[in-house]
CSV table of C-alpha atoms in Angstrom, one decimal:
chain,number,residue,atom,x,y,z
A,295,MET,CA,-4.1,2.8,5.8
A,296,HIS,CA,-3.1,5.9,7.8
A,297,PHE,CA,-6.2,7.9,8.9
A,298,SER,CA,-5.9,11.3,10.5
A,299,ILE,CA,-7.8,14.6,11.0
A,300,PRO,CA,-4.9,17.0,11.3
A,301,GLU,CA,-6.9,20.2,10.7
A,302,THR,CA,-10.3,21.8,10.6
A,303,GLU,CA,-11.8,24.5,8.4
A,304,THR,CA,-14.5,27.1,8.9
A,305,ARG,CA,-16.7,27.0,5.8
A,306,ALA,CA,-20.0,28.5,4.6
A,307,GLY,CA,-23.0,26.2,4.2
A,308,ASP,CA,-25.7,26.4,1.5
A,309,GLY,CA,-27.6,29.0,3.5
A,310,GLY,CA,-24.5,31.1,4.3
A,311,ALA,CA,-24.2,29.9,7.9
A,312,ALA,CA,-20.7,29.0,9.0
A,313,TYR,CA,-19.8,25.4,10.0
A,314,VAL,CA,-16.7,23.5,11.0
A,315,ALA,CA,-15.4,21.0,8.5
A,316,TYR,CA,-13.1,18.2,9.6
A,317,ASN,CA,-10.4,17.3,7.0
A,318,ILE,CA,-9.9,13.5,6.9
A,319,HIS,CA,-6.5,12.6,5.5
A,320,VAL,CA,-5.4,9.2,4.3
A,321,ASN,CA,-1.6,8.6,4.1
A,322,GLY,CA,-1.0,12.3,4.8
A,323,VAL,CA,-3.2,13.5,1.8
A,324,LEU,CA,-6.6,15.1,2.0
A,325,HIS,CA,-9.3,12.5,1.3
A,326,CYS,CA,-12.5,14.4,2.2
A,327,ARG,CA,-14.0,17.1,4.3
A,328,VAL,CA,-17.0,16.2,6.5
A,329,ARG,CA,-19.2,17.9,9.1
A,330,TYR,CA,-19.7,16.5,12.6
A,331,SER,CA,-23.3,15.7,11.6
A,332,GLN,CA,-22.2,13.5,8.7
A,333,LEU,CA,-19.9,11.5,11.0
A,334,LEU,CA,-22.6,11.3,13.6
A,335,GLY,CA,-24.9,9.8,10.9
A,336,LEU,CA,-22.2,7.2,10.0
A,337,HIS,CA,-21.8,6.4,13.7
A,338,GLU,CA,-25.6,5.8,14.1
A,339,GLN,CA,-25.7,3.6,11.0
A,340,LEU,CA,-22.8,1.5,12.3
A,341,ARG,CA,-24.5,1.1,15.7
A,342,LYS,CA,-27.7,0.1,14.0
A,343,GLU,CA,-25.9,-2.6,11.9
A,344,TYR,CA,-23.3,-3.9,14.4
A,345,GLY,CA,-24.5,-2.9,17.9
A,346,ALA,CA,-23.5,-0.4,20.5
A,347,ASN,CA,-21.0,-2.8,22.1
A,348,VAL,CA,-19.0,-3.1,18.9
A,349,VAL,CA,-18.8,0.5,17.7
A,350,PRO,CA,-16.4,2.8,19.6
A,351,ALA,CA,-17.7,5.8,21.6
A,352,PHE,CA,-18.5,8.9,19.6
A,353,PRO,CA,-17.9,12.5,20.7
A,354,PRO,CA,-21.1,13.9,22.3
A,355,LYS,CA,-23.2,16.7,20.8
A,356,LYS,CA,-22.9,20.2,22.2
A,357,ILE,CA,-25.9,22.6,22.6
A,358,PHE,CA,-23.9,25.8,22.2
A,359,THR,CA,-21.4,26.9,19.5
A,360,LEU,CA,-18.0,25.4,20.2
A,361,THR,CA,-15.1,27.5,21.4
A,362,PRO,CA,-11.8,27.0,19.5
A,363,ALA,CA,-10.5,24.8,22.3
A,364,GLU,CA,-13.7,22.6,22.1
A,365,VAL,CA,-13.3,22.4,18.3
A,366,GLU,CA,-9.7,21.1,18.8
A,367,GLN,CA,-10.9,18.6,21.4
A,368,ARG,CA,-13.6,17.3,19.1
A,369,ARG,CA,-11.1,17.1,16.3
A,370,GLU,CA,-8.9,14.8,18.4
A,371,GLN,CA,-11.8,12.7,19.5
A,372,LEU,CA,-13.1,12.3,15.9
A,373,GLU,CA,-9.7,11.3,14.7
A,374,LYS,CA,-9.4,8.6,17.3
A,375,TYR,CA,-12.9,7.5,16.4
A,376,MET,CA,-12.1,7.1,12.7
A,377,GLN,CA,-8.9,5.3,13.5
A,378,ALA,CA,-10.6,2.9,15.8
A,379,VAL,CA,-13.3,2.2,13.3
A,380,ARG,CA,-10.8,1.6,10.4
A,381,GLN,CA,-8.7,-0.7,12.5
A,382,ASP,CA,-11.6,-2.9,13.5
A,383,PRO,CA,-11.7,-5.7,10.9
A,384,THR,CA,-15.5,-5.8,10.8
A,385,LEU,CA,-16.3,-2.0,10.9
A,386,GLY,CA,-13.3,-0.9,8.8
A,387,GLY,CA,-14.1,-3.4,6.1
A,388,SER,CA,-17.8,-2.8,6.1
A,389,GLU,CA,-19.6,-1.4,3.0
A,390,THR,CA,-21.3,1.2,5.3
A,391,PHE,CA,-17.9,2.7,6.3
A,392,ASN,CA,-16.3,2.4,2.8
A,393,SER,CA,-19.3,3.8,0.9
A,394,PHE,CA,-19.4,6.8,3.3
A,395,LEU,CA,-15.8,7.6,2.5
A,396,ARG,CA,-16.2,7.2,-1.2
A,397,LYS,CA,-19.3,9.5,-1.3
A,398,ALA,CA,-17.5,12.1,0.9
A,399,GLN,CA,-14.4,11.9,-1.3
A,400,GLN,CA,-16.5,12.6,-4.5
A,401,GLU,CA,-18.4,15.5,-2.8
A,402,THR,CA,-15.2,17.1,-1.5
A,403,GLN,CA,-13.5,17.1,-4.9
A,404,GLN,CA,-16.8,18.2,-6.5
A,405,ILE,CA,-16.5,15.7,-9.3
A,406,PRO,CA,-19.9,14.8,-10.8
A,407,THR,CA,-20.8,11.3,-11.7
A,408,GLU,CA,-20.2,10.9,-15.4
A,409,GLU,CA,-18.6,8.5,-17.9
A,410,VAL,CA,-14.9,9.1,-18.4
A,411,VAL,CA,-11.9,7.3,-19.9
A,412,LEU,CA,-9.2,6.3,-17.3
A,413,GLU,CA,-5.7,5.3,-18.3
A,414,VAL,CA,-4.1,2.4,-16.5
A,415,LEU,CA,-0.5,1.3,-17.0
A,416,LEU,CA,0.9,-2.2,-17.2
A,417,SER,CA,4.4,-3.0,-16.0
A,418,ASN,CA,5.8,-2.8,-19.5
A,419,GLY,CA,4.6,0.8,-19.9
A,420,GLN,CA,1.6,-0.2,-22.1
A,421,LYS,CA,-1.5,2.0,-21.6
A,422,VAL,CA,-4.9,0.4,-21.1
A,423,LYS,CA,-7.8,2.8,-21.5
A,424,VAL,CA,-11.0,1.8,-19.8
A,425,THR,CA,-14.4,3.6,-19.9
A,426,ILE,CA,-15.7,3.9,-16.3
A,427,LEU,CA,-17.8,6.2,-14.2
A,428,THR,CA,-16.1,8.7,-12.0
A,429,SER,CA,-18.0,7.1,-9.1
A,430,ASP,CA,-16.7,3.6,-9.8
A,431,GLN,CA,-14.8,2.2,-6.8
A,432,THR,CA,-11.5,0.4,-6.9
A,433,GLU,CA,-13.0,-3.1,-7.5
A,434,ASP,CA,-15.1,-1.7,-10.4
A,435,VAL,CA,-12.0,-0.3,-12.1
A,436,LEU,CA,-10.0,-3.4,-11.6
A,437,GLU,CA,-12.8,-5.4,-13.2
A,438,ALA,CA,-12.9,-3.0,-16.1
A,439,VAL,CA,-9.2,-3.4,-16.7
A,440,ALA,CA,-9.5,-7.2,-16.4
A,441,SER,CA,-12.3,-7.2,-18.9
A,442,LYS,CA,-10.3,-5.1,-21.4
A,443,LEU,CA,-7.4,-7.5,-21.1
A,444,ASP,CA,-9.7,-10.6,-21.2
A,445,LEU,CA,-8.3,-11.8,-17.8
A,446,PRO,CA,-10.4,-14.6,-16.4
A,447,ASP,CA,-12.6,-13.9,-13.4
A,448,ASP,CA,-10.7,-16.3,-11.2
A,449,LEU,CA,-7.4,-14.6,-11.8
A,450,VAL,CA,-8.5,-11.0,-11.0
A,451,GLY,CA,-7.9,-11.5,-7.3
A,452,TYR,CA,-4.2,-12.1,-8.0
A,453,PHE,CA,-3.8,-8.5,-9.2
A,454,SER,CA,-4.3,-5.0,-7.7
A,455,LEU,CA,-4.3,-1.4,-8.8
A,456,PHE,CA,-1.5,0.8,-7.3
A,457,LEU,CA,-1.1,4.5,-7.3
A,458,VAL,CA,2.5,5.3,-8.4
A,459,ARG,CA,4.5,8.5,-9.1
A,460,GLU,CA,6.5,8.5,-12.3
A,461,THR,CA,9.9,10.2,-12.0
A,462,LYS,CA,11.7,12.1,-14.7
A,463,ASP,CA,13.9,9.1,-15.6
A,464,GLY,CA,10.8,7.0,-16.1
A,465,ALA,CA,11.1,5.0,-12.8
A,466,LEU,CA,8.0,4.4,-10.7
A,467,SER,CA,7.7,5.2,-7.0
A,468,PHE,CA,4.9,3.3,-5.4
A,469,VAL,CA,2.6,5.4,-3.3
A,470,ARG,CA,-0.1,2.9,-2.2
A,471,LYS,CA,-2.3,0.1,-3.2
A,472,LEU,CA,-5.7,1.6,-4.1
A,473,GLN,CA,-8.3,0.7,-1.4
A,474,GLU,CA,-12.0,-0.2,-1.3
A,475,PHE,CA,-12.9,3.1,0.3
A,476,GLU,CA,-11.7,5.3,-2.6
A,477,LEU,CA,-12.7,6.1,-6.2
A,478,PRO,CA,-9.5,5.7,-8.4
A,479,TYR,CA,-10.5,8.3,-10.9
A,480,VAL,CA,-11.1,10.9,-8.1
A,481,SER,CA,-8.0,9.8,-6.2
A,482,VAL,CA,-5.6,10.3,-9.2
A,483,THR,CA,-7.2,13.5,-10.7
A,484,SER,CA,-7.5,15.3,-7.4
A,485,LEU,CA,-3.8,15.3,-7.0
A,486,HIS,CA,-3.6,17.7,-10.0
A,487,ASN,CA,-0.2,16.2,-11.1
A,488,SER,CA,0.4,14.2,-14.2
A,489,GLU,CA,3.3,12.3,-12.6
A,490,PHE,CA,0.7,10.3,-10.6
A,491,ARG,CA,-0.5,7.2,-12.5
A,492,ILE,CA,-2.4,4.0,-11.8
A,493,ILE,CA,-0.7,0.7,-12.5
A,494,LEU,CA,-1.8,-2.9,-12.6
A,495,ARG,CA,0.6,-5.3,-10.8
A,496,LYS,CA,0.4,-8.7,-9.1
A,497,SER,CA,-0.6,-8.4,-5.5
A,498,TYR,CA,0.7,-11.6,-3.9
A,499,TRP,CA,4.2,-12.5,-2.5
A,500,ASP,CA,4.4,-16.3,-2.6
A,501,SER,CA,5.9,-17.2,-6.0
A,502,SER,CA,4.1,-20.6,-5.9
A,503,TYR,CA,0.9,-18.7,-6.9
A,504,ASP,CA,2.6,-17.9,-10.2
A,505,ASP,CA,1.6,-21.3,-11.3
A,506,ASP,CA,-2.1,-20.3,-11.0
A,507,VAL,CA,-1.5,-17.1,-13.0
A,508,MET,CA,0.5,-18.8,-15.7
A,509,GLU,CA,-2.4,-21.2,-16.4
A,510,HIS,CA,-4.0,-18.6,-18.7
A,511,ARG,CA,-2.5,-16.7,-21.6
A,512,VAL,CA,-3.3,-13.2,-20.3
A,513,GLY,CA,-2.1,-14.0,-16.8
A,514,LEU,CA,1.2,-15.4,-18.2
A,515,ASN,CA,1.7,-12.3,-20.4
A,516,LEU,CA,1.1,-9.9,-17.4
A,517,LEU,CA,3.5,-11.8,-15.2
A,518,TYR,CA,6.1,-12.0,-17.9
A,519,ALA,CA,5.9,-8.3,-18.6
A,520,GLN,CA,6.2,-7.5,-14.9
A,521,THR,CA,9.2,-9.8,-14.5
A,522,VAL,CA,11.0,-8.3,-17.5
A,523,SER,CA,10.3,-4.8,-16.1
A,524,ASP,CA,11.7,-5.7,-12.7
A,525,ILE,CA,14.9,-7.0,-14.2
A,526,GLU,CA,15.3,-3.9,-16.4
A,527,HIS,CA,14.8,-1.6,-13.4
A,528,GLY,CA,17.4,-3.6,-11.3
A,529,TRP,CA,14.8,-4.9,-8.8
A,530,ILE,CA,15.9,-8.5,-9.6
A,531,LEU,CA,19.7,-9.1,-9.6
A,532,VAL,CA,21.1,-10.8,-12.7
A,533,ASN,CA,24.7,-11.7,-13.5
A,534,LYS,CA,26.0,-11.9,-17.0
A,535,GLU,CA,25.5,-15.7,-17.4
A,536,GLN,CA,21.9,-15.5,-16.1
A,537,HIS,CA,21.3,-12.5,-18.3
A,538,ARG,CA,22.5,-14.5,-21.3
A,539,GLN,CA,20.1,-17.4,-20.4
A,540,LEU,CA,17.2,-15.1,-19.9
A,541,LYS,CA,17.8,-13.3,-23.2
A,542,SER,CA,18.0,-16.7,-25.0
A,543,LEU,CA,14.6,-17.7,-23.5
A,544,GLN,CA,13.1,-14.4,-24.7
A,545,GLU,CA,14.4,-15.0,-28.2
A,546,LYS,CA,12.7,-18.4,-28.1
A,547,VAL,CA,9.5,-16.7,-26.7
A,548,SER,CA,9.7,-19.2,-23.8
A,549,LYS,CA,7.8,-17.1,-21.3
A,550,LYS,CA,7.1,-19.7,-18.7
A,551,GLU,CA,10.8,-20.9,-18.7
A,552,PHE,CA,11.9,-17.2,-18.5
A,553,ILE,CA,9.7,-16.8,-15.4
A,554,ARG,CA,10.9,-20.1,-13.9
A,555,LEU,CA,14.5,-19.0,-14.2
A,556,ALA,CA,13.7,-15.5,-12.8
A,557,GLN,CA,12.1,-17.2,-9.8
A,558,THR,CA,15.5,-18.5,-8.8
A,559,LEU,CA,17.1,-15.1,-8.9
A,560,LYS,CA,17.7,-12.8,-5.9
A,561,TYR,CA,14.9,-10.3,-5.2
A,562,TYR,CA,12.4,-12.0,-7.5
A,563,GLY,CA,8.9,-10.8,-6.5
A,564,TYR,CA,10.3,-7.9,-4.4
A,565,LEU,CA,9.0,-4.4,-4.4
A,566,LYS,CA,11.8,-1.8,-4.2
A,567,PHE,CA,11.3,1.5,-2.5
A,568,ASP,CA,13.0,4.9,-2.9
A,569,PRO,CA,16.1,5.6,-0.9
A,570,CYS,CA,15.3,6.8,2.7
A,571,ILE,CA,16.7,7.0,6.2
A,572,THR,CA,16.9,4.4,9.0
A,573,ASP,CA,18.3,4.2,12.5
A,574,PHE,CA,19.7,0.7,12.0
A,575,PRO,CA,22.4,-0.2,12.6
A,576,GLU,CA,22.9,3.5,13.6
A,577,LYS,CA,20.9,6.7,13.3
A,578,GLY,CA,20.9,8.7,10.1
A,579,CYS,CA,21.9,5.8,7.8
A,580,HIS,CA,20.8,6.0,4.2
A,581,VAL,CA,19.0,2.8,3.1
A,582,VAL,CA,17.2,1.2,0.2
A,583,VAL,CA,14.4,-1.1,1.4
A,584,SER,CA,12.9,-3.9,-0.6
A,585,ALA,CA,9.8,-5.9,0.4
A,586,GLY,CA,9.3,-9.5,-0.6
A,587,ASN,CA,9.7,-13.2,0.4
A,588,ASN,CA,8.1,-12.4,3.8
A,589,GLU,CA,10.9,-9.9,4.7
A,590,LEU,CA,12.2,-6.4,4.5
A,591,ASN,CA,15.6,-6.3,2.9
A,592,PHE,CA,17.9,-3.4,3.9
A,593,GLN,CA,20.8,-2.2,1.7
A,594,VAL,CA,22.4,0.4,4.1
A,595,ARG,CA,25.0,2.9,3.4
A,596,LEU,CA,27.0,3.5,6.6
A,597,PRO,CA,28.6,6.9,7.5
A,598,ASN,CA,31.9,5.5,6.3
A,599,GLU,CA,30.3,4.9,2.9
A,600,GLN,CA,30.4,1.1,3.3
A,601,ILE,CA,27.3,-0.7,2.0
A,602,LYS,CA,25.9,-3.5,4.1
A,603,GLU,CA,22.9,-5.7,3.5
A,604,GLY,CA,20.5,-7.7,5.8
A,605,SER,CA,16.9,-8.9,6.0
A,606,PHE,CA,14.2,-8.6,8.6
A,607,LYS,CA,11.7,-11.5,8.5
A,608,VAL,CA,8.1,-10.5,9.0
A,609,THR,CA,7.5,-13.6,11.2
A,610,ARG,CA,9.9,-12.1,13.8
A,611,MET,CA,8.3,-8.6,13.9
A,612,ARG,CA,6.4,-8.6,17.1
A,613,CYS,CA,4.6,-5.4,16.0
A,614,TRP,CA,4.9,-2.3,13.8
A,615,ARG,CA,3.4,1.2,13.8
A,616,VAL,CA,3.2,4.1,11.4
A,617,THR,CA,3.4,7.6,12.8
A,618,SER,CA,3.0,11.0,11.1
A,619,SER,CA,3.9,14.5,12.1
A,620,VAL,CA,3.3,17.9,10.5
A,621,PRO,CA,5.7,20.9,11.1
A,622,MET,CA,4.1,23.5,13.3
A,623,SER,CA,2.8,26.5,11.4
A,624,ASN,CA,2.4,30.1,12.6
A,625,GLY,CA,-0.4,30.7,10.1
A,626,PRO,CA,-4.1,30.1,10.8
A,627,SER,CA,-5.3,26.5,10.5
A,628,GLY,CA,-6.9,25.4,7.3
A,629,ASN,CA,-5.2,27.9,4.9
A,630,SER,CA,-3.7,25.2,2.7
A,631,PRO,CA,-5.5,21.9,3.5
A,632,GLY,CA,-3.6,18.8,2.2
A,633,LYS,CA,-0.5,20.9,1.4
A,634,SER,CA,1.4,20.4,4.7
A,635,GLU,CA,4.7,18.5,4.5
A,636,VAL,CA,3.9,15.3,6.4
A,637,LYS,CA,6.8,13.3,7.9
A,638,LEU,CA,6.0,9.6,7.9
A,639,GLU,CA,7.8,6.8,9.8
A,640,LEU,CA,7.4,3.1,10.0
A,641,ALA,CA,8.8,1.5,13.1
A,642,PHE,CA,8.8,-2.2,13.9
A,643,GLU,CA,9.9,-4.2,17.0
A,644,TYR,CA,12.2,-7.0,15.9
A,645,LEU,CA,13.3,-10.1,17.7
A,646,MET,CA,17.1,-9.7,17.4
A,647,SER,CA,17.8,-12.7,19.6
A,648,LYS,CA,15.9,-15.0,21.9
A,649,ASP,CA,15.6,-12.5,24.7
A,650,ARG,CA,16.1,-9.2,22.9
A,651,LEU,CA,13.6,-7.1,21.0
A,652,GLN,CA,14.7,-3.9,19.3
A,653,TRP,CA,12.8,-1.1,17.5
A,654,VAL,CA,13.9,-0.3,14.0
A,655,THR,CA,12.6,2.9,12.3
A,656,ILE,CA,12.4,3.8,8.6
A,657,THR,CA,11.7,7.5,7.8
A,658,SER,CA,10.1,7.5,4.3
A,659,PRO,CA,7.2,9.1,2.4
A,660,GLN,CA,6.4,5.5,1.4
A,661,ALA,CA,6.0,4.4,5.1
A,662,ILE,CA,2.3,3.6,4.5
A,663,MET,CA,3.1,1.4,1.4
A,664,LEU,CA,5.7,-0.4,3.5
A,665,SER,CA,3.1,-1.0,6.2
A,666,ILE,CA,0.6,-2.3,3.6
A,667,CYS,CA,3.3,-4.7,2.3
A,668,LEU,CA,3.9,-6.1,5.8
A,669,GLN,CA,0.2,-6.5,6.5
A,670,SER,CA,-0.4,-8.3,3.1
A,671,MET,CA,2.5,-10.6,3.8
A,672,VAL,CA,1.0,-11.5,7.2
A,673,ASP,CA,-2.5,-11.9,5.7
A,674,GLU,CA,-1.1,-14.2,3.0
A,675,LEU,CA,0.9,-16.3,5.6
A,676,MET,CA,-2.2,-16.7,7.8
A,677,VAL,CA,-4.3,-17.8,4.8
A,678,LYS,CA,-1.8,-20.4,3.8
A,679,LYS,CA,-1.4,-21.5,7.4
A,680,SER,CA,-5.1,-22.1,7.6
A,681,GLY,CA,-5.0,-24.2,4.4
A,682,GLY,CA,-6.8,-21.5,2.4
A,683,SER,CA,-5.9,-19.9,-0.9
A,684,ILE,CA,-5.5,-16.2,-1.9
A,685,ARG,CA,-7.8,-17.1,-4.8
A,686,LYS,CA,-10.6,-16.9,-2.2
A,687,MET,CA,-9.4,-13.6,-0.7
A,688,PHE,CA,-10.9,-11.7,-3.7
A,689,ARG,CA,-14.3,-10.9,-2.4
A,690,ARG,CA,-16.8,-10.9,-5.3
A,691,ARG,CA,-19.8,-8.7,-5.0
A,692,VAL,CA,-23.2,-10.3,-4.9
A,693,ASN,CA,-24.3,-8.9,-8.3
A,694,GLY,CA,-22.2,-11.4,-10.3
A,695,ALA,CA,-19.6,-11.7,-12.9
A,696,LEU,CA,-17.3,-9.1,-14.4
A,697,ARG,CA,-18.5,-6.6,-16.9
A,698,ARG,CA,-16.9,-7.8,-20.1
A,699,SER,CA,-15.6,-5.1,-22.5
A,700,ASP,CA,-16.8,-5.0,-26.1
A,701,SER,CA,-13.2,-4.6,-27.2
A,702,GLN,CA,-10.3,-6.5,-25.8
A,703,GLN,CA,-6.7,-5.4,-25.7
A,704,ALA,CA,-3.7,-7.8,-25.8
A,705,VAL,CA,-0.7,-7.4,-23.5
A,706,LYS,CA,2.2,-6.5,-25.6
A,707,SER,CA,5.4,-8.5,-25.3
A,708,PRO,CA,8.3,-6.3,-23.9
A,709,PRO,CA,11.5,-5.9,-25.8
A,710,LEU,CA,14.6,-8.0,-25.2
A,711,LEU,CA,16.6,-7.3,-22.1
A,712,ASP,CA,19.3,-4.7,-22.2
A,713,SER,CA,22.8,-5.5,-21.0
A,714,PRO,CA,23.1,-6.2,-17.3
A,715,ASP,CA,24.1,-3.4,-14.9
A,716,ALA,CA,27.7,-3.8,-13.9
A,717,SER,CA,27.8,-0.8,-11.6
A,718,ARG,CA,26.2,-2.4,-8.6
A,719,GLU,CA,28.5,-2.0,-5.5
A,720,PRO,CA,29.5,-5.1,-3.5
A,721,MET,CA,27.8,-5.4,-0.1
A,722,ALA,CA,28.6,-6.9,3.2
A,723,LYS,CA,26.1,-8.5,5.6
A,724,LEU,CA,24.7,-6.2,8.2
A,725,SER,CA,25.0,-9.0,10.8
A,726,SER,CA,25.7,-12.7,10.8
A,727,LYS,CA,22.6,-13.2,12.9
A,728,LEU,CA,20.3,-10.7,11.2
A,729,THR,CA,19.1,-13.0,8.4
A,730,SER,CA,17.9,-15.6,10.9
A,731,VAL,CA,16.0,-13.1,13.1
A,732,SER,CA,12.4,-12.0,12.5
A,733,LEU,CA,9.5,-9.5,13.3
A,734,ARG,CA,5.7,-8.9,13.7
A,735,GLY,CA,3.2,-6.0,13.3
A,736,ILE,CA,1.1,-3.7,15.5
A,737,SER,CA,0.9,0.1,16.0
A,738,HIS,CA,0.7,2.8,18.6
A,739,SER,CA,2.8,5.9,19.4
A,740,SER,CA,4.2,7.9,22.2
A,741,SER,CA,5.6,10.6,20.1
A,742,ALA,CA,4.7,14.1,21.4
A,743,ASN,CA,4.5,15.6,17.9
A,744,ASP,CA,2.3,12.8,16.5
A,745,VAL,CA,-0.6,14.2,14.7
A,746,GLY,CA,-2.6,11.5,16.3
A,747,ALA,CA,-2.5,9.6,13.1
A,748,ASN,CA,-1.2,6.4,14.5
A,749,ASP,CA,-1.5,3.1,12.7
A,750,PHE,CA,-0.7,0.2,15.1
A,751,HIS,CA,-0.6,-3.3,13.7
A,752,GLY,CA,-0.6,-6.6,15.6
A,753,ASN,CA,1.1,-9.5,13.8
A,754,TYR,CA,-0.6,-12.9,14.2
A,755,ALA,CA,2.2,-14.5,12.2
A,756,PHE,CA,4.8,-13.6,14.8
A,757,GLU,CA,6.9,-16.6,15.8
A,758,GLY,CA,9.2,-17.2,18.8
A,759,ILE,CA,12.9,-17.8,18.3
A,760,GLY,CA,14.9,-20.7,19.6
A,761,ASP,CA,18.6,-21.0,20.3
A,762,GLU,CA,19.0,-23.1,17.1
A,763,ASP,CA,17.9,-20.1,15.1
A,764,LEU,CA,20.8,-17.9,16.3
């Protein structure tokens, strides 16, 4: 997640006295407004729980009213503090930190705690309506959806809720995976745009985990609906003969066999992103990026209109970073919080050959989602390497089992596949070496126009490369 405090506001308190509010943005969007005293309270609670040697330094109190220059200095210091806390696995994943952000989000948006109906989409477009509280966190909402669909407890961890934007042609653009520090109802309603929706989708990359999901009727139906949807949207490549076989399996209602065949197809399990810009193999190239199979796949349109394709393995990314910048404004700060046009970039350092690392940059509004995909791939690789299972990665709260809904809703079977898309252009390989090269993830920035919202990720799954790989 990309945390920043790009601006401050002077606001009036309950007694009429003015105070400075610090606007915390997540992924370039306003999450909450907080006072210095609130952040100081968070800091003191973290110190009490984890010790002064673990928690980063906090900007000191000032006796007198701050000058504009001192407010700006404190803003920068608080931004670095929030980033440091979030990037620490212990502090950033703590209930103290996450509950602080959830409470601040609800207070900022001035949404009272009450019972509401939230609509969640499935991959086949089906709408699942769940009754929740506005103050329910992401895990609460996920559990409510699982309960409505009658998804078993031990399969809930294989799925996640994602914030998406629905385009006019019905396509979905993935914004981010909903996190533990936010309230889904507040997150989606505060955007004040009906194009933003919440969707349920599988959250793992390794297709071998499909076997676990397909053990249960509901898991099988969810996975089948997602697979059909990905084929219909062109995310999974299908030729005419494969399309005929898939349609035949659909007609026989052979869902497991349908998924088994789909697993053998190119880009099965990938997440496809909106067209954006890259500097590889040269600056200003238009690219469509897909994430899956522990790699980022590039379909690049070169200046000569030729389309080339190549893949960057996550195990060869030495590090990656996310940076954001906001265009300079001549107006006073804080006039339109959360409305600034934020430019997001994902850059990763890739091991192109045994002794050559190269930075590759993607400029995209979905840079944060790309970073989340890379991190989740690394996490999944490390769990598997240690002999663990993602089934254990879903952290259940102490207070027990899922809240079961009084009324269940069945996952509807999607319609038969349409005819395959014959308009796909042929592509050449970007490089004969590229597919055997790899990356890793970390994040820091030297950009002068950085808003300070740097997200630097170290990749523990990074592997060296030998001559035999080239």
